[in-house]
Coordinates of C-alpha atoms in Angstrom, one line a residue:
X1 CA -42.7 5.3 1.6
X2 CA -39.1 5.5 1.3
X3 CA -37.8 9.0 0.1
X4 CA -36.6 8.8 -3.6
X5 CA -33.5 10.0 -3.3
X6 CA -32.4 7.8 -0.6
X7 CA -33.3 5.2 -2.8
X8 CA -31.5 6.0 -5.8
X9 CA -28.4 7.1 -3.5
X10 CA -28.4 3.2 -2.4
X11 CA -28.9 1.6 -6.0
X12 CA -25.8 3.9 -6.8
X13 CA -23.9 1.8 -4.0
X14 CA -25.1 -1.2 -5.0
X15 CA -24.4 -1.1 -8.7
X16 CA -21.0 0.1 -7.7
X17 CA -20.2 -2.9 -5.0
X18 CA -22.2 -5.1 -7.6
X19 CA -19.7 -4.3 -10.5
X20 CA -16.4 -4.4 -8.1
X21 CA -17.5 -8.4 -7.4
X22 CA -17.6 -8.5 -10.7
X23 CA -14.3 -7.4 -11.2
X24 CA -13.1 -9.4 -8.1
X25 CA -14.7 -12.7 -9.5
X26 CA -13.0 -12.4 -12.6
X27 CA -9.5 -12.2 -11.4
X28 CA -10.4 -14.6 -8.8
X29 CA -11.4 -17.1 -11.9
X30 CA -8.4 -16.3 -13.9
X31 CA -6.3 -17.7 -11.3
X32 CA -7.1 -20.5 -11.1
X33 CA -9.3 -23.3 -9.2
X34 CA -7.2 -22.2 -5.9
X35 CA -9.9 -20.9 -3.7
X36 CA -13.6 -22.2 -5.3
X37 CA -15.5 -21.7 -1.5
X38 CA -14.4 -17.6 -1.8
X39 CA -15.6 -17.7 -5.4
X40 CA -18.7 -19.4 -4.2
X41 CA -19.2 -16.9 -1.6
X42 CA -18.4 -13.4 -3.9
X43 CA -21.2 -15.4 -6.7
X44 CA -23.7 -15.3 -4.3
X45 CA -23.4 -12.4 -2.7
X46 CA -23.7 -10.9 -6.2
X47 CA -27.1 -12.7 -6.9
X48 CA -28.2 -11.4 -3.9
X49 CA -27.1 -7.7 -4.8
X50 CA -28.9 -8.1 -8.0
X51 CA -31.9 -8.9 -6.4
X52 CA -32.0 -6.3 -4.1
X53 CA -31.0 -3.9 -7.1
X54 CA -34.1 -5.4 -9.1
X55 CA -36.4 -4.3 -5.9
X56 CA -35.1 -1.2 -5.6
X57 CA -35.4 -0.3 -9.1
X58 CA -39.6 -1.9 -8.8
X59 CA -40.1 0.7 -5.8
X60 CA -38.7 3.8 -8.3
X61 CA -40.5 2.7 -11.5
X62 CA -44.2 3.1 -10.9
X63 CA -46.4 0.4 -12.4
X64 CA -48.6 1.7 -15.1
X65 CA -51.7 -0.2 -16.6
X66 CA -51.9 -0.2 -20.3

């Protein structure tokens, strides 16, 4: 298994990159329909951060049974 701390060192990255697209999609937005294939491509790439975030965050939760 994946040491923890490697782990939570990389969903620190993550949630950092995720937030600056963020950022960048917003003032990307607020300028207008100029360039909708880069806004496409920053939108995506955040679903996919937010998915890998999500799997990350499964691995360092444990499941536990009620």
């Amino acid at each position: 298994m994946v040491d923890d701390t490697h782990l939570i060192a990389r969903l620190g990255a993550l949630r950092t990159e995720h937030r600056d697209l963020d950022a960048a999609i917003t003032a990307l937005s607020s300028q207008g329909p100029q360039d909708q294939l880069q806004l496409a491509r920053l939108k995506k790439r955040k679903l996919l951060l937010r998915d890998e975030i999500a799997l990350i965050e499964d691995q360092l939760i444990p499941d536990i049974i009620a």
